[in-house]
Short mmCIF file of N, CA, C and O in Angstrom, two decimals:
data_model
loop_
_atom_site.label_atom_id
_atom_site.label_comp_id
_atom_site.label_asym_id
_atom_site.label_seq_id
_atom_site.Cartn_x
_atom_site.Cartn_y
_atom_site.Cartn_z
N MET A 1 -15.29 21.29 -46.39
CA MET A 1 -15.33 21.98 -45.10
C MET A 1 -15.44 20.02 -43.82
O MET A 1 -14.99 19.31 -43.07
N LYS A 2 -15.63 18.59 -45.26
CA LYS A 2 -16.15 18.16 -45.20
C LYS A 2 -14.65 17.59 -44.37
O LYS A 2 -14.24 16.72 -44.09
N LYS A 3 -13.46 17.32 -45.96
CA LYS A 3 -12.29 17.17 -45.96
C LYS A 3 -11.46 17.16 -44.22
O LYS A 3 -10.95 16.95 -44.18
N PHE A 4 -11.73 18.44 -43.72
CA PHE A 4 -11.12 19.24 -43.19
C PHE A 4 -11.44 18.60 -41.84
O PHE A 4 -10.65 18.20 -40.39
N ASN A 5 -12.52 18.23 -41.21
CA ASN A 5 -14.02 17.60 -40.63
C ASN A 5 -13.00 15.96 -40.16
O ASN A 5 -12.11 15.69 -39.08
N HIS A 6 -13.01 15.29 -41.69
CA HIS A 6 -11.61 14.21 -41.42
C HIS A 6 -10.69 13.73 -41.42
O HIS A 6 -9.92 13.06 -40.47
N ALA A 7 -9.39 14.78 -41.07
CA ALA A 7 -8.15 15.22 -41.22
C ALA A 7 -8.47 15.23 -39.72
O ALA A 7 -7.51 14.48 -38.94
N ASN A 8 -9.42 15.83 -38.99
CA ASN A 8 -9.16 16.23 -37.55
C ASN A 8 -9.61 15.33 -36.79
O ASN A 8 -9.02 14.55 -36.30
N ILE A 9 -10.49 14.31 -37.63
CA ILE A 9 -10.65 13.20 -36.52
C ILE A 9 -8.87 11.94 -37.02
O ILE A 9 -9.44 11.42 -36.23
N GLY A 10 -9.16 12.52 -37.87
CA GLY A 10 -7.61 11.05 -38.16
C GLY A 10 -7.05 11.41 -37.55
O GLY A 10 -6.11 10.46 -36.90
N LEU A 11 -6.87 12.95 -37.03
CA LEU A 11 -5.66 13.92 -36.20
C LEU A 11 -6.24 13.14 -34.60
O LEU A 11 -5.15 12.77 -33.81
N PHE A 12 -7.02 13.49 -34.45
CA PHE A 12 -7.44 12.63 -33.44
C PHE A 12 -7.12 11.53 -32.19
O PHE A 12 -7.15 11.45 -31.96
N ALA A 13 -7.78 10.73 -33.85
CA ALA A 13 -7.15 8.95 -33.89
C ALA A 13 -5.94 9.03 -33.61
O ALA A 13 -6.08 8.16 -32.44
N LEU A 14 -5.03 9.68 -34.40
CA LEU A 14 -2.97 8.99 -33.76
C LEU A 14 -3.36 9.90 -32.76
O LEU A 14 -2.27 9.07 -31.95
N PHE A 15 -3.72 11.56 -32.56
CA PHE A 15 -2.34 11.41 -31.00
C PHE A 15 -3.30 10.40 -29.79
O PHE A 15 -2.94 10.16 -28.71
N THR A 16 -5.10 9.68 -30.28
CA THR A 16 -5.40 9.36 -28.36
C THR A 16 -5.21 7.74 -28.28
O THR A 16 -4.56 7.26 -27.85
N ALA A 17 -4.51 7.39 -30.02
CA ALA A 17 -3.43 6.12 -29.55
C ALA A 17 -2.60 6.35 -29.49
O ALA A 17 -1.87 4.86 -28.80
N LEU A 18 -2.03 7.42 -28.83
CA LEU A 18 0.26 7.99 -29.03
C LEU A 18 -0.43 7.07 -27.32
O LEU A 18 0.59 7.47 -27.02
N LEU A 19 -1.19 8.06 -27.34
CA LEU A 19 -1.65 8.11 -25.76
C LEU A 19 -1.94 7.20 -24.75
O LEU A 19 -0.79 7.13 -23.89
N CYS A 20 -3.00 6.40 -26.01
CA CYS A 20 -2.70 4.81 -24.49
C CYS A 20 -1.33 4.04 -25.15
O CYS A 20 -0.87 3.29 -23.92
N LEU A 21 -0.70 4.11 -25.98
CA LEU A 21 0.33 3.57 -25.74
C LEU A 21 1.80 4.33 -25.01
O LEU A 21 2.53 3.92 -24.78
N SER A 22 1.47 5.51 -25.06
CA SER A 22 2.71 5.63 -23.94
C SER A 22 2.02 5.22 -22.48
O SER A 22 3.15 5.84 -21.89
N SER A 23 1.12 4.70 -22.15
CA SER A 23 0.74 5.24 -21.09
C SER A 23 1.06 4.37 -20.56
O SER A 23 0.91 3.96 -19.57
N CYS A 24 0.40 2.68 -20.83
CA CYS A 24 0.89 1.66 -20.85
C CYS A 24 2.81 0.89 -20.26
O CYS A 24 3.90 1.48 -21.50
N SER A 25 2.56 1.03 -19.14
CA SER A 25 4.12 0.40 -18.72
C SER A 25 4.00 -0.20 -17.64
O SER A 25 3.30 -0.74 -17.82
N SER A 26 5.56 0.32 -16.65
CA SER A 26 5.18 -0.64 -15.50
C SER A 26 4.61 -0.23 -14.06
O SER A 26 4.38 0.83 -14.11
N ASP A 27 4.70 -1.21 -14.04
CA ASP A 27 4.04 -0.70 -12.49
C ASP A 27 4.85 -0.31 -11.50
O ASP A 27 4.25 0.40 -10.81
N ASP A 28 5.94 -0.39 -11.70
CA ASP A 28 6.88 0.83 -11.15
C ASP A 28 6.72 2.13 -11.15
O ASP A 28 7.50 2.85 -10.56
N ASP A 29 6.43 2.99 -12.41
CA ASP A 29 5.82 3.80 -12.66
C ASP A 29 5.18 4.85 -11.67
O ASP A 29 5.22 6.38 -11.37
N ASN A 30 4.10 3.92 -10.77
CA ASN A 30 3.14 4.39 -10.19
C ASN A 30 3.77 5.28 -8.72
O ASN A 30 3.22 5.50 -7.77
N TYR A 31 5.22 4.62 -8.59
CA TYR A 31 6.13 4.89 -6.65
C TYR A 31 7.13 6.07 -7.75
O TYR A 31 7.73 5.84 -9.08
N PRO A 32 7.80 6.41 -6.90
CA PRO A 32 8.55 7.10 -6.73
C PRO A 32 9.71 6.62 -7.23
O PRO A 32 10.05 5.23 -6.58
N LYS A 33 11.00 6.87 -7.36
CA LYS A 33 12.23 5.69 -8.13
C LYS A 33 12.83 5.49 -7.48
O LYS A 33 13.33 4.44 -7.10
N GLU A 34 13.19 6.00 -6.11
CA GLU A 34 13.31 4.83 -4.54
C GLU A 34 12.20 4.53 -3.21
O GLU A 34 12.61 4.60 -2.10
N TYR A 35 11.05 3.88 -4.28
CA TYR A 35 10.49 4.30 -2.80
C TYR A 35 10.46 3.04 -3.17
O TYR A 35 10.63 1.87 -2.75
N VAL A 36 10.84 2.63 -0.97
CA VAL A 36 9.98 1.88 -0.64
C VAL A 36 9.26 1.37 0.39
O VAL A 36 9.30 3.17 1.57
N GLY A 37 8.41 1.18 0.40
CA GLY A 37 7.51 0.92 1.84
C GLY A 37 5.95 -0.30 0.95
O GLY A 37 5.84 -0.73 0.77
N PHE A 38 5.41 0.63 1.57
CA PHE A 38 3.58 -0.05 1.67
C PHE A 38 3.50 -0.75 0.05
O PHE A 38 3.32 0.95 -0.28
N GLU A 39 3.26 -1.68 0.01
CA GLU A 39 2.76 -2.32 -1.11
C GLU A 39 1.51 -1.14 -2.25
O GLU A 39 2.03 -0.79 -3.03
N HIS A 40 0.81 -1.57 -1.43
CA HIS A 40 -1.04 -0.22 -1.76
C HIS A 40 -1.38 0.62 -0.47
O HIS A 40 -0.42 -0.03 0.71
N SER A 41 -1.95 1.58 -0.52
CA SER A 41 -2.42 2.15 0.12
C SER A 41 -3.05 1.76 1.04
O SER A 41 -4.05 2.65 1.79
N ILE A 42 -4.16 0.89 1.08
CA ILE A 42 -5.36 0.80 1.48
C ILE A 42 -5.29 -1.07 1.54
O ILE A 42 -5.53 -1.35 0.77
N THR A 43 -5.94 -1.28 3.45
CA THR A 43 -5.78 -3.07 2.74
C THR A 43 -7.67 -3.07 2.90
O THR A 43 -7.90 -2.35 4.11
N LYS A 44 -8.47 -4.03 2.50
CA LYS A 44 -9.99 -4.39 3.76
C LYS A 44 -10.07 -5.45 3.86
O LYS A 44 -9.10 -5.97 3.42
N VAL A 45 -10.43 -6.01 5.10
CA VAL A 45 -10.75 -6.38 5.66
C VAL A 45 -11.55 -7.72 5.88
O VAL A 45 -11.86 -6.03 6.49
N ASN A 46 -12.33 -8.74 6.04
CA ASN A 46 -13.97 -8.68 6.54
C ASN A 46 -13.04 -10.09 7.79
O ASN A 46 -12.34 -10.83 7.37
N CYS A 47 -13.80 -9.21 8.76
CA CYS A 47 -13.42 -10.48 9.80
C CYS A 47 -14.29 -10.99 10.88
O CYS A 47 -16.01 -9.96 10.87
N ASP A 48 -14.64 -12.10 11.27
CA ASP A 48 -16.01 -12.85 11.87
C ASP A 48 -16.23 -12.58 12.91
O ASP A 48 -15.07 -11.62 13.67
N LYS A 49 -17.08 -11.40 13.56
CA LYS A 49 -17.25 -11.22 14.72
C LYS A 49 -17.77 -11.89 15.86
O LYS A 49 -16.94 -11.81 16.93
N ASN A 50 -17.50 -13.49 16.04
CA ASN A 50 -16.61 -13.70 16.88
C ASN A 50 -15.47 -14.01 16.39
O ASN A 50 -14.34 -15.60 17.83
N GLU A 51 -14.67 -13.79 15.73
CA GLU A 51 -13.08 -14.53 15.65
C GLU A 51 -12.41 -14.00 16.84
O GLU A 51 -12.45 -12.58 17.35
N ALA A 52 -11.50 -14.22 17.85
CA ALA A 52 -10.47 -13.28 18.95
C ALA A 52 -9.36 -13.29 17.51
O ALA A 52 -8.80 -11.41 18.15
N GLU A 53 -8.92 -13.24 17.19
CA GLU A 53 -8.04 -12.34 16.02
C GLU A 53 -7.41 -13.19 15.26
O GLU A 53 -8.05 -14.38 14.47
N LYS A 54 -6.93 -12.70 13.95
CA LYS A 54 -7.14 -12.87 13.30
C LYS A 54 -5.36 -12.09 12.12
O LYS A 54 -5.54 -11.58 12.31
N GLU A 55 -5.10 -12.65 11.26
CA GLU A 55 -3.53 -12.49 11.11
C GLU A 55 -4.33 -12.11 9.22
O GLU A 55 -4.44 -12.69 8.57
N ILE A 56 -3.10 -11.38 9.87
CA ILE A 56 -3.27 -10.09 8.27
C ILE A 56 -2.07 -10.35 7.50
O ILE A 56 -0.66 -9.32 8.45
N GLN A 57 -1.30 -10.29 6.57
CA GLN A 57 0.30 -10.54 5.64
C GLN A 57 0.14 -9.19 5.27
O GLN A 57 -0.08 -8.48 4.35
N ILE A 58 0.37 -8.48 5.36
CA ILE A 58 1.49 -6.75 4.60
C ILE A 58 3.07 -6.92 3.26
O ILE A 58 3.05 -7.21 4.69
N LYS A 59 2.68 -6.65 3.02
CA LYS A 59 3.89 -6.41 1.88
C LYS A 59 3.91 -5.54 1.87
O LYS A 59 4.22 -4.46 1.87
N ILE A 60 5.82 -5.41 2.03
CA ILE A 60 6.76 -4.47 2.51
C ILE A 60 7.64 -4.31 0.83
O ILE A 60 8.52 -5.24 1.13
N ILE A 61 7.31 -3.24 -0.28
CA ILE A 61 7.73 -2.79 -1.54
C ILE A 61 9.31 -2.80 -1.59
O ILE A 61 9.20 -1.60 -0.76
N ALA A 62 10.50 -2.84 -2.30
CA ALA A 62 11.35 -1.22 -2.87
C ALA A 62 11.24 -1.95 -4.84
O ALA A 62 10.44 -2.79 -4.80
N VAL A 63 11.08 -0.43 -5.25
CA VAL A 63 10.81 0.05 -6.54
C VAL A 63 12.61 -0.66 -8.19
O VAL A 63 12.08 -0.94 -8.37
N LYS A 64 13.26 -0.06 -7.15
CA LYS A 64 14.59 -0.88 -7.00
C LYS A 64 15.55 -1.97 -6.51
O LYS A 64 14.83 -2.10 -4.77
N LYS A 65 16.27 -2.90 -6.71
CA LYS A 65 17.00 -4.13 -5.91
C LYS A 65 17.50 -3.37 -5.57
O LYS A 65 18.92 -2.25 -5.54
N SER A 66 18.98 -3.60 -4.21
CA SER A 66 19.91 -2.74 -3.55
C SER A 66 20.90 -3.25 -3.31
O SER A 66 20.50 -5.54 -2.78
N LYS A 67 22.00 -3.64 -2.99
CA LYS A 67 23.36 -4.08 -2.39
C LYS A 67 23.23 -4.57 -1.34
O LYS A 67 23.68 -5.75 -0.41
N GLU A 68 22.52 -3.99 0.05
CA GLU A 68 22.64 -4.05 1.04
C GLU A 68 21.59 -4.20 1.73
O GLU A 68 19.98 -3.44 0.67
N ASP A 69 21.02 -4.59 3.63
CA ASP A 69 19.85 -4.71 3.56
C ASP A 69 18.80 -3.81 4.13
O ASP A 69 19.77 -2.55 3.70
N ARG A 70 17.79 -2.68 3.33
CA ARG A 70 17.45 -2.18 4.23
C ARG A 70 16.13 -2.64 5.23
O ARG A 70 15.16 -3.31 5.07
N THR A 71 16.09 -1.17 5.65
CA THR A 71 15.17 -1.28 7.24
C THR A 71 14.35 -0.37 7.11
O THR A 71 14.51 0.86 6.69
N VAL A 72 13.35 -0.22 7.15
CA VAL A 72 12.31 0.16 7.58
C VAL A 72 11.48 -0.19 9.38
O VAL A 72 11.40 -1.23 9.52
N ALA A 73 11.23 0.56 9.71
CA ALA A 73 9.55 0.70 11.08
C ALA A 73 9.07 0.60 11.07
O ALA A 73 8.28 1.57 10.61
N LEU A 74 7.76 -0.21 11.62
CA LEU A 74 6.57 0.02 11.21
C LEU A 74 6.19 0.72 12.86
O LEU A 74 6.29 0.56 14.04
N THR A 75 5.05 1.22 12.20
CA THR A 75 4.55 2.14 14.25
C THR A 75 3.04 1.65 13.89
O THR A 75 1.95 2.04 12.90
N PRO A 76 2.12 1.44 14.89
CA PRO A 76 1.54 0.71 15.03
C PRO A 76 -0.31 2.86 14.81
O PRO A 76 0.91 3.47 15.07
N PRO A 77 -1.20 2.35 14.72
CA PRO A 77 -2.17 3.83 14.81
C PRO A 77 -1.96 3.66 16.77
O PRO A 77 -1.32 3.62 18.19
N THR A 78 -1.98 5.85 17.02
CA THR A 78 -1.93 5.75 17.80
C THR A 78 -2.88 5.40 19.24
O THR A 78 -4.03 5.66 17.71
N LEU A 79 -3.61 5.06 20.44
CA LEU A 79 -4.07 5.48 20.69
C LEU A 79 -4.51 6.16 21.69
O LEU A 79 -3.72 6.84 22.39
N SER A 80 -5.84 6.66 22.15
CA SER A 80 -6.19 7.63 22.95
C SER A 80 -6.82 5.92 24.32
O SER A 80 -6.08 5.59 24.27
N PRO A 81 -5.83 7.33 25.29
CA PRO A 81 -5.90 6.58 26.74
C PRO A 81 -7.77 5.81 27.00
O PRO A 81 -8.40 6.46 26.64
N GLY A 82 -7.35 4.58 27.58
CA GLY A 82 -8.15 3.37 28.12
C GLY A 82 -8.87 2.90 26.67
O GLY A 82 -9.62 1.25 26.45
N GLN A 83 -8.32 2.99 25.50
CA GLN A 83 -8.67 2.47 24.32
C GLN A 83 -7.82 1.20 24.21
O GLN A 83 -6.42 1.33 24.04
N VAL A 84 -8.50 0.23 23.79
CA VAL A 84 -8.00 -1.13 23.70
C VAL A 84 -7.48 -1.45 22.20
O VAL A 84 -7.94 -0.65 21.19
N PRO A 85 -6.70 -2.30 21.89
CA PRO A 85 -6.13 -2.18 21.11
C PRO A 85 -6.51 -2.95 19.64
O PRO A 85 -6.49 -3.78 19.77
N LEU A 86 -6.64 -2.84 18.69
CA LEU A 86 -7.31 -3.49 17.64
C LEU A 86 -6.28 -3.93 16.45
O LEU A 86 -6.84 -4.97 15.60
N VAL A 87 -5.35 -3.32 15.92
CA VAL A 87 -3.81 -3.53 15.57
C VAL A 87 -2.85 -3.68 16.28
O VAL A 87 -2.87 -2.54 17.14
N LYS A 88 -2.18 -4.94 15.82
CA LYS A 88 -1.35 -5.47 16.40
C LYS A 88 -0.17 -6.08 15.81
O LYS A 88 0.10 -6.52 14.95
N LEU A 89 0.55 -5.23 15.98
CA LEU A 89 2.20 -5.55 15.21
C LEU A 89 3.16 -6.15 15.24
O LEU A 89 3.54 -6.75 16.46
N THR A 90 3.70 -7.98 14.50
CA THR A 90 4.21 -8.89 14.70
C THR A 90 5.64 -8.27 14.63
O THR A 90 6.16 -9.11 15.86
N GLU A 91 6.41 -7.40 14.48
CA GLU A 91 7.32 -6.70 13.87
C GLU A 91 7.11 -5.07 14.17
O GLU A 91 6.41 -4.40 13.73
N SER A 92 8.48 -4.31 14.68
CA SER A 92 8.50 -3.11 14.62
C SER A 92 9.88 -2.45 13.66
O SER A 92 9.02 -1.92 12.59
N LYS A 93 10.44 -3.72 13.18
CA LYS A 93 11.19 -3.41 12.26
C LYS A 93 11.32 -4.93 10.96
O LYS A 93 11.54 -5.42 11.70
N VAL A 94 10.97 -4.34 10.35
CA VAL A 94 11.28 -5.42 8.59
C VAL A 94 12.64 -5.10 7.90
O VAL A 94 12.32 -4.30 7.06
N ILE A 95 12.55 -5.87 7.24
CA ILE A 95 14.86 -5.98 6.68
C ILE A 95 13.35 -6.44 4.97
O ILE A 95 14.23 -7.74 4.46
N ILE A 96 14.49 -5.80 4.37
CA ILE A 96 14.19 -5.91 2.91
C ILE A 96 15.99 -6.97 2.91
O ILE A 96 16.57 -6.09 2.40
N LYS A 97 15.66 -8.06 2.15
CA LYS A 97 17.55 -8.35 2.41
C LYS A 97 18.11 -7.60 0.68
O LYS A 97 17.46 -7.19 -0.07
N ALA A 98 18.67 -7.44 0.66
CA ALA A 98 20.03 -7.55 -0.68
C ALA A 98 19.86 -7.98 -1.50
O ALA A 98 19.82 -9.36 -1.26
N GLY A 99 19.32 -7.17 -2.32
CA GLY A 99 18.75 -7.92 -3.58
C GLY A 99 17.39 -8.34 -4.41
O GLY A 99 16.62 -9.80 -5.50
N LYS A 100 17.20 -8.38 -3.12
CA LYS A 100 15.97 -8.38 -2.55
C LYS A 100 14.34 -7.24 -2.99
O LYS A 100 15.15 -6.09 -2.64
N LYS A 101 13.23 -6.97 -3.17
CA LYS A 101 12.21 -5.92 -3.52
C LYS A 101 11.69 -6.27 -2.75
O LYS A 101 10.44 -5.52 -3.22
N SER A 102 10.81 -6.99 -1.78
CA SER A 102 9.65 -7.04 -0.95
C SER A 102 10.23 -7.93 0.40
O SER A 102 11.64 -8.68 -0.12
N ALA A 103 9.23 -7.90 1.14
CA ALA A 103 9.62 -8.69 2.62
C ALA A 103 7.68 -8.41 2.90
O ALA A 103 7.24 -7.13 2.46
N THR A 104 7.38 -9.03 3.88
CA THR A 104 6.03 -9.64 4.40
C THR A 104 6.70 -9.67 5.35
O THR A 104 7.91 -9.88 6.51
N THR A 105 5.50 -8.85 6.15
CA THR A 105 5.06 -8.33 8.14
C THR A 105 3.86 -9.60 8.35
O THR A 105 3.41 -9.03 7.63
N VAL A 106 3.17 -9.49 9.49
CA VAL A 106 2.26 -10.21 9.86
C VAL A 106 1.50 -9.77 10.20
O VAL A 106 2.36 -8.77 11.71
N VAL A 107 -0.11 -8.89 10.58
CA VAL A 107 -0.40 -8.16 11.64
C VAL A 107 -1.21 -8.68 11.97
O VAL A 107 -1.87 -9.29 11.32
N LYS A 108 -1.66 -8.46 13.87
CA LYS A 108 -2.59 -9.53 14.32
C LYS A 108 -4.44 -8.28 14.10
O LYS A 108 -3.88 -6.84 14.62
N ILE A 109 -5.22 -8.30 13.67
CA ILE A 109 -6.30 -7.45 13.74
C ILE A 109 -7.04 -8.25 15.24
O ILE A 109 -7.07 -9.85 15.98
N PHE A 110 -7.76 -7.67 15.90
CA PHE A 110 -8.56 -8.40 17.23
C PHE A 110 -9.97 -7.72 17.02
O PHE A 110 -11.06 -6.80 17.86
N PRO A 111 -11.29 -8.66 15.46
CA PRO A 111 -12.51 -8.22 16.04
C PRO A 111 -13.10 -8.15 16.91
O PRO A 111 -14.31 -7.48 16.82
N LYS A 112 -12.73 -8.82 18.28
CA LYS A 112 -14.36 -8.73 18.61
C LYS A 112 -13.37 -7.74 20.05
O LYS A 112 -14.78 -7.41 20.36
N GLN A 113 -12.94 -6.90 19.67
CA GLN A 113 -12.71 -5.61 20.63
C GLN A 113 -13.03 -3.78 19.78
O GLN A 113 -13.02 -3.11 20.18
N MET A 114 -13.81 -4.71 18.50
CA MET A 114 -13.50 -3.43 18.01
C MET A 114 -15.37 -3.03 18.33
O MET A 114 -16.20 -3.73 18.41
N PRO A 115 -15.81 -1.88 18.42
CA PRO A 115 -16.36 -1.37 18.47
C PRO A 115 -17.68 -1.34 18.11
O PRO A 115 -18.92 -1.30 18.41
N MET A 116 -17.12 -0.85 16.61
CA MET A 116 -18.60 -0.82 15.37
C MET A 116 -18.70 -2.12 14.66
O MET A 116 -17.03 -2.81 14.69
N LYS A 117 -20.02 -1.99 13.75
CA LYS A 117 -18.88 -3.21 12.39
C LYS A 117 -18.02 -2.67 11.63
O LYS A 117 -17.34 -3.07 10.87
N GLN A 118 -17.40 -1.10 11.94
CA GLN A 118 -16.63 -1.09 10.45
C GLN A 118 -15.09 -0.25 11.23
O GLN A 118 -15.87 0.81 12.86
N HIS A 119 -13.89 0.18 11.31
CA HIS A 119 -12.79 0.54 11.98
C HIS A 119 -11.87 0.81 10.78
O HIS A 119 -11.46 -0.35 10.50
N ASN A 120 -11.43 2.19 10.68
CA ASN A 120 -10.44 1.62 10.24
C ASN A 120 -8.43 2.02 10.99
O ASN A 120 -8.69 3.34 12.21
N ALA A 121 -7.51 1.77 10.70
CA ALA A 121 -6.64 1.33 11.99
C ALA A 121 -4.52 2.13 10.47
O ALA A 121 -5.29 1.54 9.02
N THR A 122 -4.33 2.97 10.35
CA THR A 122 -3.09 3.37 9.92
C THR A 122 -2.34 3.03 10.35
O THR A 122 -2.40 3.50 11.34
N LEU A 123 -0.94 2.47 9.73
CA LEU A 123 0.04 2.09 10.04
C LEU A 123 1.03 3.15 8.95
O LEU A 123 1.18 3.58 8.26
N THR A 124 2.30 2.93 9.69
CA THR A 124 2.92 3.95 8.60
C THR A 124 4.23 3.04 8.90
O THR A 124 5.32 2.57 10.00
N CYS A 125 5.16 3.42 8.24
CA CYS A 125 6.38 2.59 7.35
C CYS A 125 6.91 3.48 7.15
O CYS A 125 7.26 4.82 6.92
N ILE A 126 8.11 3.33 7.95
CA ILE A 126 9.64 4.84 8.18
C ILE A 126 10.48 4.08 8.12
O ILE A 126 11.42 3.28 8.39
N PRO A 127 10.98 4.44 6.14
CA PRO A 127 12.53 4.03 6.40
C PRO A 127 13.84 4.62 7.24
O PRO A 127 13.92 5.53 7.34
N GLN A 128 14.53 3.81 7.62
CA GLN A 128 15.75 4.05 7.80
C GLN A 128 16.34 4.77 7.96
O GLN A 128 18.21 4.10 7.83
N TRP A 129 16.50 5.23 6.38
CA TRP A 129 17.92 6.09 6.20
C TRP A 129 17.42 7.67 5.76
O TRP A 129 16.03 7.53 5.57
N LYS A 130 18.01 8.43 5.02
CA LYS A 130 17.75 9.96 5.15
C LYS A 130 16.91 10.20 3.71
O LYS A 130 15.48 10.90 3.71
N GLU A 131 17.12 9.53 3.00
CA GLU A 131 15.97 10.05 1.56
C GLU A 131 15.00 8.94 2.00
O GLU A 131 13.65 8.87 0.53
N GLY A 132 14.44 8.43 2.49
CA GLY A 132 12.94 7.44 2.50
C GLY A 132 12.04 8.40 2.49
O GLY A 132 11.83 9.36 2.97
N LEU A 133 11.54 8.21 2.08
CA LEU A 133 9.93 8.98 2.16
C LEU A 133 8.86 7.99 2.43
O LEU A 133 9.14 6.26 2.86
N VAL A 134 8.22 8.49 3.96
CA VAL A 134 7.55 7.56 4.68
C VAL A 134 6.14 7.19 4.37
O VAL A 134 5.63 8.14 3.26
N SER A 135 5.26 5.52 4.61
CA SER A 135 4.11 5.62 3.83
C SER A 135 3.31 5.68 4.56
O SER A 135 3.87 4.40 5.55
N LYS A 136 1.98 5.40 4.01
CA LYS A 136 0.49 4.65 4.79
C LYS A 136 -0.23 3.89 4.37
O LYS A 136 -0.27 3.30 3.33
N LEU A 137 -0.56 2.78 5.29
CA LEU A 137 -1.55 1.88 5.16
C LEU A 137 -2.30 1.80 5.78
O LEU A 137 -2.26 1.89 6.96
N THR A 138 -3.98 1.68 5.27
CA THR A 138 -5.02 2.59 5.71
C THR A 138 -5.78 0.98 6.10
O THR A 138 -5.71 0.77 4.76
N ILE A 139 -6.05 -0.12 7.15
CA ILE A 139 -6.53 -0.95 6.86
C ILE A 139 -7.64 -0.55 7.11
O ILE A 139 -8.08 -0.33 7.89
N GLN A 140 -8.60 -0.85 6.10
CA GLN A 140 -10.94 -0.93 7.09
C GLN A 140 -10.96 -2.73 7.61
O GLN A 140 -11.13 -3.17 6.30
N MET A 141 -11.01 -2.53 7.78
CA MET A 141 -11.98 -3.80 9.33
C MET A 141 -13.03 -3.49 8.90
O MET A 141 -14.01 -2.38 9.11
N ASN A 142 -13.87 -4.64 8.76
CA ASN A 142 -15.64 -5.21 7.86
C ASN A 142 -15.62 -6.04 9.18
O ASN A 142 -15.63 -7.45 8.58
N LYS A 143 -16.98 -5.86 10.62
CA LYS A 143 -17.00 -6.98 11.37
C LYS A 143 -18.15 -8.09 10.93
O LYS A 143 -19.79 -6.94 10.57
N ASN A 144 -18.41 -9.31 10.11
CA ASN A 144 -19.59 -9.26 9.80
C ASN A 144 -19.57 -10.49 11.21
O ASN A 144 -19.80 -10.69 11.44
#
């Protein structure tokens, strides 16, 4: 019976090692094959309560390089009537140049206009071609 248990433990260890080795691969495996969109789905920003405006850089990535420029449209969060914007895009369209895998854009945040200490705003990235997948970025803002 002991031999049977040792054999099972050995097989279990071998199987676990193979799983670990197979899971180690490139970071691009976390995205769909033709993904073009936000690098992250969440970004956290700490703001000083006395800051009138803060700029953050947002990265748009592509899993693969392309021979052509790729354009994505960015949309800010929708506002309720009478609501002041807490986030403003500096560009409504971002272009990833041919042969490149990323581009950055600047987003402005207005901490003084935040009614609470914490606020979330969601941006949307829409590739400007049929096969493109929409991606979203939630900006978690904390006012100190």
